[in-house]
Amino acid sequence: MSYWLPVKSVSAIHDLMHRYESGFSESASSSEYRSRERNYRAMTKWCAGILVDSEVGREHVHESYGTSMDKLYSLPFVPPGYIYKSVSNTEKEGLRKKYNLPGKFFYYPAQFWKHKNHELLIKGLHLALEECPDMHLVFSGGRKNNYEYIMGHIDDLGLGGSIHTIGYIPDDEMSAMYHCAHALIMPTFYGPTNIPPLEALASGCPVAVSRIYGQPEQLGDASLNFDPRSVDEVSRVMLDLWSDELLYEKLKINAARKSAAWNLAAFSKRLGQILGVVSDC
């Protein structure tokens, strides 16, 4: 509601998925659509500057509302501070016991909204198990609108021994989860970018994500990418991450470099520059 203020203001539009992924009711129901449009149109009209997460985000706002590109500023996300918590071997072992985690697993932290696309990972794992029968997948997150369907799908494919659903994970355990995981794999349909891949990079956990919107821009060579509609592609990525040690180590190196290059200090510097430009306008 920053556009209500009688002073120059800068606000953020995190995504316009109610427009670009309108098939998902969680963001594109008629009431949600109207609410977002009302606020975003007012923001782009009255705010002195608009922050977005990527160049793709700039293009989306410009395309949707005709906002001048000069008024749109890309400020990529950074991981939350709790992700930098140091993690001891004792903490990792405690977490493994608490959630009964397998020794080696892929991790996907996401509430069970339909757009999070858990179904693709289930199908991809089912296919990958033909080559790697010891592969495991861990889901954490709240039970949203697609939860019952996903649980039924896991049962139908007989994957209860390979897929572990552990519920909500508090923030102070997230760093340890990433340190325990073999890799993060995120098949979401939403963008332009997302925060969990940044959390994983900061924790030294390799990443594979959907090839959508601004995610290639966000992660570069620190991630493997796949079509979020392709079971074959995600299965191949899972097999490569599971078995190709040279690729795995290369991703870890690239992740460390990427994470070091864009951190809270760089974010704060960029934000200061943006506010300086806006105040001079």
GROMACS .gro file of C-alpha atoms in nm:
model
  281
    1MET     CA    1   0.000   0.000   0.000
    2SER     CA    2   0.301   0.230  -0.038
    3TYR     CA    3   0.128   0.423  -0.315
    4TRP     CA    4  -0.103   0.574  -0.052
    5LEU     CA    5   0.185   0.769   0.104
    6PRO     CA    6   0.210   1.144   0.022
    7VAL     CA    7   0.586   1.111  -0.042
    8LYS     CA    8   0.805   0.944  -0.301
    9SER     CA    9   0.791   0.570  -0.247
   10VAL     CA   10   0.952   0.257  -0.383
   11SER     CA   11   0.768  -0.073  -0.372
   12ALA     CA   12   0.818  -0.430  -0.495
   13ILE     CA   13   0.626  -0.652  -0.734
   14HIS     CA   14   0.760  -1.000  -0.670
   15ASP     CA   15   0.581  -1.172  -0.956
   16LEU     CA   16   0.288  -1.151  -1.195
   17MET     CA   17   0.209  -1.521  -1.206
   18HIS     CA   18  -0.163  -1.446  -1.176
   19ARG     CA   19  -0.124  -1.325  -1.535
   20TYR     CA   20   0.146  -1.554  -1.674
   21GLU     CA   21   0.033  -1.881  -1.510
   22SER     CA   22  -0.340  -1.818  -1.491
   23GLY     CA   23  -0.429  -2.186  -1.488
   24PHE     CA   24  -0.354  -2.216  -1.116
   25SER     CA   25  -0.638  -2.115  -0.887
   26GLU     CA   26  -0.410  -2.032  -0.594
   27SER     CA   27  -0.308  -1.706  -0.762
   28ALA     CA   28  -0.558  -1.657  -1.043
   29SER     CA   29  -0.899  -1.697  -0.880
   30SER     CA   30  -1.126  -1.407  -0.971
   31SER     CA   31  -1.094  -1.244  -0.627
   32GLU     CA   32  -0.717  -1.289  -0.612
   33TYR     CA   33  -0.675  -1.162  -0.967
   34ARG     CA   34  -0.880  -0.847  -0.899
   35SER     CA   35  -0.693  -0.776  -0.574
   36ARG     CA   36  -0.351  -0.807  -0.734
   37GLU     CA   37  -0.445  -0.604  -1.038
   38ARG     CA   38  -0.589  -0.322  -0.828
   39ASN     CA   39  -0.275  -0.293  -0.619
   40TYR     CA   40  -0.019  -0.344  -0.895
   41ARG     CA   41  -0.183  -0.093  -1.130
   42ALA     CA   42  -0.185   0.167  -0.852
   43MET     CA   43   0.175   0.091  -0.760
   44THR     CA   44   0.300   0.129  -1.116
   45LYS     CA   45   0.111   0.456  -1.150
   46TRP     CA   46   0.197   0.628  -0.822
   47CYS     CA   47   0.523   0.482  -0.690
   48ALA     CA   48   0.844   0.657  -0.789
   49GLY     CA   49   1.015   0.324  -0.846
   50ILE     CA   50   0.927  -0.045  -0.865
   51LEU     CA   51   1.161  -0.323  -0.753
   52VAL     CA   52   1.150  -0.659  -0.931
   53ASP     CA   53   1.358  -0.973  -0.894
   54SER     CA   54   1.511  -0.997  -1.242
   55GLU     CA   55   1.527  -0.862  -1.595
   56VAL     CA   56   1.240  -1.095  -1.679
   57GLY     CA   57   1.046  -0.933  -1.394
   58ARG     CA   58   1.110  -0.590  -1.548
   59GLU     CA   59   0.982  -0.711  -1.884
   60HIS     CA   60   0.669  -0.860  -1.724
   61VAL     CA   61   0.571  -0.535  -1.547
   62HIS     CA   62   0.647  -0.326  -1.855
   63GLU     CA   63   0.448  -0.561  -2.078
   64SER     CA   64   0.154  -0.588  -1.837
   65TYR     CA   65   0.107  -0.224  -1.731
   66GLY     CA   66   0.303  -0.016  -1.981
   67THR     CA   67   0.537   0.105  -1.705
   68SER     CA   68   0.850   0.281  -1.829
   69MET     CA   69   1.158   0.059  -1.804
   70ASP     CA   70   1.336   0.356  -1.643
   71LYS     CA   71   1.103   0.321  -1.345
   72LEU     CA   72   1.170  -0.053  -1.300
   73TYR     CA   73   1.474  -0.172  -1.105
   74SER     CA   74   1.605  -0.527  -1.086
   75LEU     CA   75   1.708  -0.627  -0.735
   76PRO     CA   76   1.764  -1.004  -0.718
   77PHE     CA   77   1.674  -1.193  -0.404
   78VAL     CA   78   1.929  -1.302  -0.145
   79PRO     CA   79   1.888  -1.592   0.100
   80PRO     CA   80   1.749  -1.515   0.446
   81GLY     CA   81   2.005  -1.472   0.721
   82TYR     CA   82   1.921  -1.796   0.903
   83ILE     CA   83   2.052  -2.002   0.612
   84TYR     CA   84   2.410  -1.900   0.695
   85LYS     CA   85   2.394  -2.073   1.033
   86SER     CA   86   2.689  -2.309   1.084
   87VAL     CA   87   2.589  -2.673   1.107
   88SER     CA   88   2.775  -2.937   1.308
   89ASN     CA   89   2.780  -3.308   1.235
   90THR     CA   90   2.589  -3.359   1.558
   91GLU     CA   91   2.310  -3.128   1.436
   92LYS     CA   92   2.291  -3.311   1.104
   93GLU     CA   93   2.268  -3.647   1.272
   94GLY     CA   94   2.003  -3.514   1.509
   95LEU     CA   95   1.798  -3.390   1.213
   96ARG     CA   96   1.832  -3.723   1.034
   97LYS     CA   97   1.699  -3.905   1.338
   98LYS     CA   98   1.418  -3.656   1.403
   99TYR     CA   99   1.274  -3.687   1.053
  100ASN     CA  100   1.397  -4.042   0.980
  101LEU     CA  101   1.582  -3.916   0.672
  102PRO     CA  102   1.748  -4.156   0.428
  103GLY     CA  103   2.126  -4.145   0.395
  104LYS     CA  104   2.119  -3.979   0.050
  105PHE     CA  105   1.823  -3.788  -0.090
  106PHE     CA  106   1.694  -3.513  -0.314
  107TYR     CA  107   1.513  -3.236  -0.128
  108TYR     CA  108   1.217  -3.019  -0.228
  109PRO     CA  109   1.092  -2.767   0.032
  110ALA     CA  110   0.755  -2.642  -0.092
  111GLN     CA  111   0.399  -2.617   0.026
  112PHE     CA  112   0.172  -2.849  -0.166
  113TRP     CA  113   0.022  -2.592  -0.404
  114LYS     CA  114  -0.051  -2.733  -0.748
  115HIS     CA  115   0.193  -2.495  -0.917
  116LYS     CA  116   0.478  -2.638  -0.711
  117ASN     CA  117   0.456  -2.940  -0.943
  118HIS     CA  118   0.542  -3.222  -0.701
  119GLU     CA  119   0.379  -3.458  -0.949
  120LEU     CA  120   0.666  -3.420  -1.196
  121LEU     CA  121   0.922  -3.529  -0.936
  122ILE     CA  122   0.711  -3.832  -0.844
  123LYS     CA  123   0.693  -3.942  -1.207
  124GLY     CA  124   1.059  -3.859  -1.265
  125LEU     CA  125   1.166  -4.060  -0.962
  126HIS     CA  126   0.950  -4.354  -1.068
  127LEU     CA  127   1.137  -4.360  -1.400
  128ALA     CA  128   1.482  -4.300  -1.248
  129LEU     CA  129   1.440  -4.587  -1.001
  130GLU     CA  130   1.474  -4.828  -1.292
  131GLU     CA  131   1.844  -4.733  -1.307
  132CYS     CA  132   1.903  -4.622  -0.946
  133PRO     CA  133   1.677  -4.823  -0.712
  134ASP     CA  134   1.839  -4.661  -0.406
  135MET     CA  135   1.724  -4.307  -0.498
  136HIS     CA  136   1.518  -4.115  -0.240
  137LEU     CA  137   1.318  -3.792  -0.240
  138VAL     CA  138   1.216  -3.580   0.062
  139PHE     CA  139   0.927  -3.332   0.056
  140SER     CA  140   0.873  -3.074   0.330
  141GLY     CA  141   0.603  -2.807   0.349
  142GLY     CA  142   0.244  -2.731   0.445
  143ARG     CA  143  -0.053  -2.934   0.323
  144LYS     CA  144  -0.206  -2.700   0.065
  145ASN     CA  145  -0.459  -2.762  -0.212
  146ASN     CA  146  -0.284  -3.048  -0.393
  147TYR     CA  147  -0.164  -3.250  -0.094
  148GLU     CA  148  -0.421  -3.532  -0.098
  149TYR     CA  149  -0.377  -3.583  -0.472
  150ILE     CA  150   0.002  -3.605  -0.435
  151MET     CA  151  -0.021  -3.855  -0.149
  152GLY     CA  152  -0.259  -4.068  -0.355
  153HIS     CA  153  -0.026  -4.054  -0.655
  154ILE     CA  154   0.268  -4.172  -0.442
  155ASP     CA  155   0.058  -4.466  -0.319
  156ASP     CA  156  -0.066  -4.553  -0.668
  157LEU     CA  157   0.293  -4.585  -0.794
  158GLY     CA  158   0.408  -4.776  -0.487
  159LEU     CA  159   0.671  -4.517  -0.396
  160GLY     CA  160   0.604  -4.491  -0.022
  161GLY     CA  161   0.947  -4.636   0.054
  162SER     CA  162   1.132  -4.388  -0.172
  163ILE     CA  163   0.941  -4.064  -0.110
  164HIS     CA  164   0.939  -3.918   0.241
  165THR     CA  165   0.692  -3.641   0.335
  166ILE     CA  166   0.800  -3.479   0.661
  167GLY     CA  167   0.575  -3.174   0.699
  168TYR     CA  168   0.671  -2.822   0.799
  169ILE     CA  169   1.038  -2.751   0.875
  170PRO     CA  170   1.111  -2.450   1.101
  171ASP     CA  171   1.355  -2.187   0.980
  172ASP     CA  172   1.624  -2.280   1.230
  173GLU     CA  173   1.645  -2.631   1.081
  174MET     CA  174   1.661  -2.531   0.715
  175SER     CA  175   2.037  -2.487   0.698
  176ALA     CA  176   2.091  -2.836   0.839
  177MET     CA  177   1.839  -2.981   0.590
  178TYR     CA  178   2.030  -2.838   0.296
  179HIS     CA  179   2.355  -2.970   0.441
  180CYS     CA  180   2.202  -3.316   0.473
  181ALA     CA  181   2.049  -3.319   0.124
  182HIS     CA  182   2.235  -3.449  -0.180
  183ALA     CA  183   2.075  -3.178  -0.397
  184LEU     CA  184   1.775  -2.946  -0.419
  185ILE     CA  185   1.541  -3.016  -0.708
  186MET     CA  186   1.265  -2.762  -0.776
  187PRO     CA  187   1.012  -2.820  -1.059
  188THR     CA  188   0.790  -2.517  -0.992
  189PHE     CA  189   0.591  -2.345  -1.267
  190TYR     CA  190   0.621  -2.004  -1.093
  191GLY     CA  191   0.889  -1.738  -1.115
  192PRO     CA  192   1.041  -1.521  -1.235
  193THR     CA  193   1.292  -1.643  -0.971
  194ASN     CA  194   1.276  -1.829  -0.641
  195ILE     CA  195   1.451  -1.820  -0.303
  196PRO     CA  196   1.506  -2.193  -0.219
  197PRO     CA  197   1.774  -2.234  -0.489
  198LEU     CA  198   1.966  -1.944  -0.333
  199GLU     CA  199   1.936  -2.106   0.010
  200ALA     CA  200   2.075  -2.428  -0.133
  201LEU     CA  201   2.367  -2.253  -0.307
  202ALA     CA  202   2.459  -2.073   0.015
  203SER     CA  203   2.458  -2.409   0.194
  204GLY     CA  204   2.681  -2.583  -0.062
  205CYS     CA  205   2.393  -2.795  -0.190
  206PRO     CA  206   2.379  -2.847  -0.570
  207VAL     CA  207   2.064  -2.734  -0.748
  208ALA     CA  208   1.837  -2.836  -1.037
  209VAL     CA  209   1.542  -2.612  -1.129
  210SER     CA  210   1.273  -2.555  -1.388
  211ARG     CA  211   1.391  -2.385  -1.706
  212ILE     CA  212   1.138  -2.102  -1.676
  213TYR     CA  213   1.124  -1.722  -1.672
  214GLY     CA  214   1.422  -1.571  -1.485
  215GLN     CA  215   1.563  -1.883  -1.321
  216PRO     CA  216   1.842  -1.936  -1.579
  217GLU     CA  217   1.932  -1.568  -1.530
  218GLN     CA  218   1.924  -1.610  -1.152
  219LEU     CA  219   2.140  -1.923  -1.128
  220GLY     CA  220   2.355  -1.942  -1.442
  221ASP     CA  221   2.603  -2.230  -1.442
  222ALA     CA  222   2.536  -2.301  -1.073
  223SER     CA  223   2.229  -2.509  -1.162
  224LEU     CA  224   2.101  -2.780  -1.392
  225ASN     CA  225   1.778  -2.692  -1.572
  226PHE     CA  226   1.487  -2.897  -1.704
  227ASP     CA  227   1.147  -2.852  -1.865
  228PRO     CA  228   0.890  -2.865  -1.579
  229ARG     CA  229   0.654  -3.056  -1.808
  230SER     CA  230   0.903  -3.325  -1.912
  231VAL     CA  231   0.927  -3.645  -1.706
  232ASP     CA  232   1.218  -3.764  -1.920
  233GLU     CA  233   1.418  -3.445  -1.862
  234VAL     CA  234   1.372  -3.435  -1.487
  235SER     CA  235   1.450  -3.807  -1.460
  236ARG     CA  236   1.772  -3.757  -1.656
  237VAL     CA  237   1.874  -3.466  -1.433
  238MET     CA  238   1.807  -3.674  -1.123
  239LEU     CA  239   2.019  -3.960  -1.256
  240ASP     CA  240   2.305  -3.724  -1.349
  241LEU     CA  241   2.305  -3.558  -1.007
  242TRP     CA  242   2.287  -3.892  -0.832
  243SER     CA  243   2.565  -4.071  -1.020
  244ASP     CA  244   2.796  -3.824  -1.199
  245GLU     CA  245   3.053  -3.726  -0.935
  246LEU     CA  246   3.247  -3.488  -1.164
  247LEU     CA  247   2.930  -3.297  -1.255
  248TYR     CA  248   2.824  -3.289  -0.891
  249GLU     CA  249   3.154  -3.139  -0.775
  250LYS     CA  250   3.153  -2.885  -1.058
  251LEU     CA  251   2.807  -2.768  -0.952
  252LYS     CA  252   2.924  -2.729  -0.593
  253ILE     CA  253   3.215  -2.512  -0.705
  254ASN     CA  254   2.992  -2.300  -0.927
  255ALA     CA  255   2.738  -2.270  -0.646
  256ALA     CA  256   2.999  -2.138  -0.403
  257ARG     CA  257   3.119  -1.880  -0.657
  258LYS     CA  258   2.765  -1.768  -0.741
  259SER     CA  259   2.665  -1.740  -0.376
  260ALA     CA  260   2.975  -1.537  -0.287
  261ALA     CA  261   2.919  -1.296  -0.577
  262TRP     CA  262   2.567  -1.196  -0.473
  263ASN     CA  263   2.517  -1.167  -0.098
  264LEU     CA  264   2.350  -0.931   0.150
  265ALA     CA  265   2.630  -0.674   0.119
  266ALA     CA  266   2.592  -0.661  -0.260
  267PHE     CA  267   2.212  -0.650  -0.226
  268SER     CA  268   2.231  -0.359   0.020
  269LYS     CA  269   2.471  -0.167  -0.204
  270ARG     CA  270   2.243  -0.213  -0.503
  271LEU     CA  271   1.937  -0.106  -0.304
  272GLY     CA  272   2.118   0.208  -0.189
  273GLN     CA  273   2.204   0.292  -0.550
  274ILE     CA  274   1.842   0.248  -0.657
  275LEU     CA  275   1.710   0.469  -0.377
  276GLY     CA  276   1.966   0.732  -0.468
  277VAL     CA  277   1.855   0.735  -0.831
  278VAL     CA  278   1.485   0.752  -0.735
  279SER     CA  279   1.538   1.035  -0.486
  280ASP     CA  280   1.716   1.241  -0.753
  281CYS     CA  281   1.436   1.201  -1.007
   0.00000   0.00000   0.00000
